[in-house]
Amino acid sequence: MHLLSPSNASVQAMNDNDDDDDTIADHLLLHNPTSYLPPLFSSWNDKLRPIKETIDKLLNLKVINEGISVPTIVVVGNRDSGKSSLIESLIGISLPCAQETCTRVPLIIKLQNHPYPVTEFLLKYKKKSVRIINEMLISEAINNATMEVVGEGKKIGNVPLTLLMKKRDIPDLTIIDLPGIHRDNSEQTMGITMEFEMPEDNIILNVASATSDLSNWKRSMDYKEERTLGVVAKCDQVRYGDVFDAVGINKYNIDRYRYIYVRNRINDETHNKARIEESTLFERLHRVNGLPESEKSMLGIPALANKLVQMQLAFILKCLPDILKKINEGLNALNLELNQLPNNLMSVPEAMATFMHVIGSLKETLQKMLIQGDYNEYEDDKQMHFNARLVEMLDRFSKKLHLSDKFSESFLVEEVKVVEESNGIFSSNFPPHSCLLRKKVNNIYTLPLLVVKEVCGYLETVCVRVLIDHYVSYPKLLSSMRKATHNVMEKMKLEFSHGDGEDHRLYM
C-alpha cells in the first residue's frame, strides 16, 4: 500500500487558488446551503435514494434475497471533448483534465457510501493500491499511475485504473472515463470503447465538443439509442447565438432536443464558480435565442445529472415487478403459515377437544406407518419407511447370529467335549443336551438386547418426527409429548432387556 500526501508547496498552491473564490463560496453557503452537493448526488438523493433504501430494508428483512444494481455510466467521446471535466462537475472531485493531458487508460470511478465522516480515496492498478490522503492530489496520483502503466506521450492502453471513493451519504455507483477517440489511435480506442459499451445495463454518455465537427459524432454500440445520452460540452467556446448552430441543427439535421448542453469547468475554477458561470451563460443564451422556459431541462450540468438519474431510475423500475412478485410470494407463504396456526383456545373443554383430535390424528398416522406400511405422508423420506428399515435391522441381526459361532473351524468339537464331560453323570437335571444349549444361548445373549435397543431407538426417532409434524402449532404440548415418547421407549427397552428385573440368560 503506497501513500500519496501533499507537500507544503502543493498545500500553499491549493490555498492560493481558492482565495479568489472566497466571496462566491460565502455567498453560496449563505443563500443555498446545499449548493456544495455535487449535482449527480443531489438528483440521486431526490429520486433514487428512497427506492434504494426501501430495497435495502427488504433485504434486511429477508423478504428478497438480492438487491438491485445501479447502471454504470460509461463516458465516451473524442479526445479533448471535455469528458473528464464533465465527470468532475457531476461528482465534485478533481481529475486530470488540463490542456496538455488526456485520458489514456480506462478510469473506473467507484463511489461507495460509508458511515464515517472522513472521505477515503484509493487508487488501484496492476495489483497495486495507492491511498490518497488529500482530494486535491487525485489528479497527480492518476497521472503517475498512467505514466507507470503506458509510459509517456499519448500512447493508449487497456489497463484500467480504479479510483475508489468512500464518503458519507453518496450513492453507490460506478462511472467509467474512457480514452478519447483520435485519428492516431482510433482503432485501438474503438476496441476499448466497444468493450465497455457492450453490457446492456450500462448507460452511455456520448460527449462531443461544441467546437468540433459533429457530423462525425461517433455512434455508440446502443443502436436503438435507448441507453445513450448525448452531451454537447464547451458551449462557452462558441458565440452565444451559435450554440445550437454549433451542434449542427440545420447543417447536419441533428435533433437538438436529444442532447444536453453544458459548460465545462475551466483551469482553476472551483466547482461552484463553474456552475455560476454556466448558469450565467445559459441565461444569456435564453435571452439571445428567445428559448422557452421548458428548454431549461436540456441546459447545464444539473440538467445532465437529472437526466442520468432518470435513465438509471428507468433501469431500476424494470426490476421492480420481479421484486413485487417475490414480496407477494413471501406474503402468501406467511398467510398460509398463519392460517395453519391453531385458534386461540378459550376454555378447558376446547383445549381437551383439540388435544384429543391431535392424539387421534397422531395415532392414525402411526398405525398407517407401523402396522399397515402406508408411507403416503412421507413418500420421499426413506428414513420414515418403518417396515423396510425394520427388515434391514433384522437381517443384520441374523448375519451377526450366524457369525457369532464359526462352525467350520471346530465342527462338533465342543459337542464331543460336553458328552465326554458328562460320562458317569446320571442325574436327569444335567443332561448333555441342556448343558450344550445353555452355553450356546449365553454366547449370543447380548445380540438380541442390542437389536432391541436399535429398534427402539429408531422407533423413537419415527415417533418424534410424526409428533413434530402434528404438534408444530402447539410448541408447549410438543415438548411434553416428546418427553413422554422418550419415557415410553425407555420403559420398552427395559422390559425387553430385564423383564421383572431377572437375568434372562438360560439356566437349565
Short mmCIF file of N, CA and C in Angstrom, two decimals, residues 55 66-70:
data_model
loop_
_atom_site.label_atom_id
_atom_site.label_comp_id
_atom_site.label_asym_id
_atom_site.label_seq_id
_atom_site.Cartn_x
_atom_site.Cartn_y
_atom_site.Cartn_z
N ILE A 55 -35.36 -0.98 -0.82
CA ILE A 55 -34.85 -2.29 -1.23
C ILE A 55 -33.91 -2.86 -0.17
N GLU A 66 -31.77 -10.77 -3.03
CA GLU A 66 -30.75 -9.94 -3.66
C GLU A 66 -31.33 -8.57 -3.99
N GLY A 67 -30.44 -7.56 -3.96
CA GLY A 67 -30.89 -6.20 -4.21
C GLY A 67 -30.90 -5.86 -5.69
N ILE A 68 -30.81 -4.56 -5.97
CA ILE A 68 -30.81 -4.09 -7.35
C ILE A 68 -29.47 -3.40 -7.62
N SER A 69 -29.00 -3.55 -8.83
CA SER A 69 -27.74 -2.91 -9.22
C SER A 69 -28.05 -1.64 -10.00
N VAL A 70 -27.30 -0.58 -9.70
CA VAL A 70 -27.47 0.69 -10.39
C VAL A 70 -26.63 0.67 -11.66
#
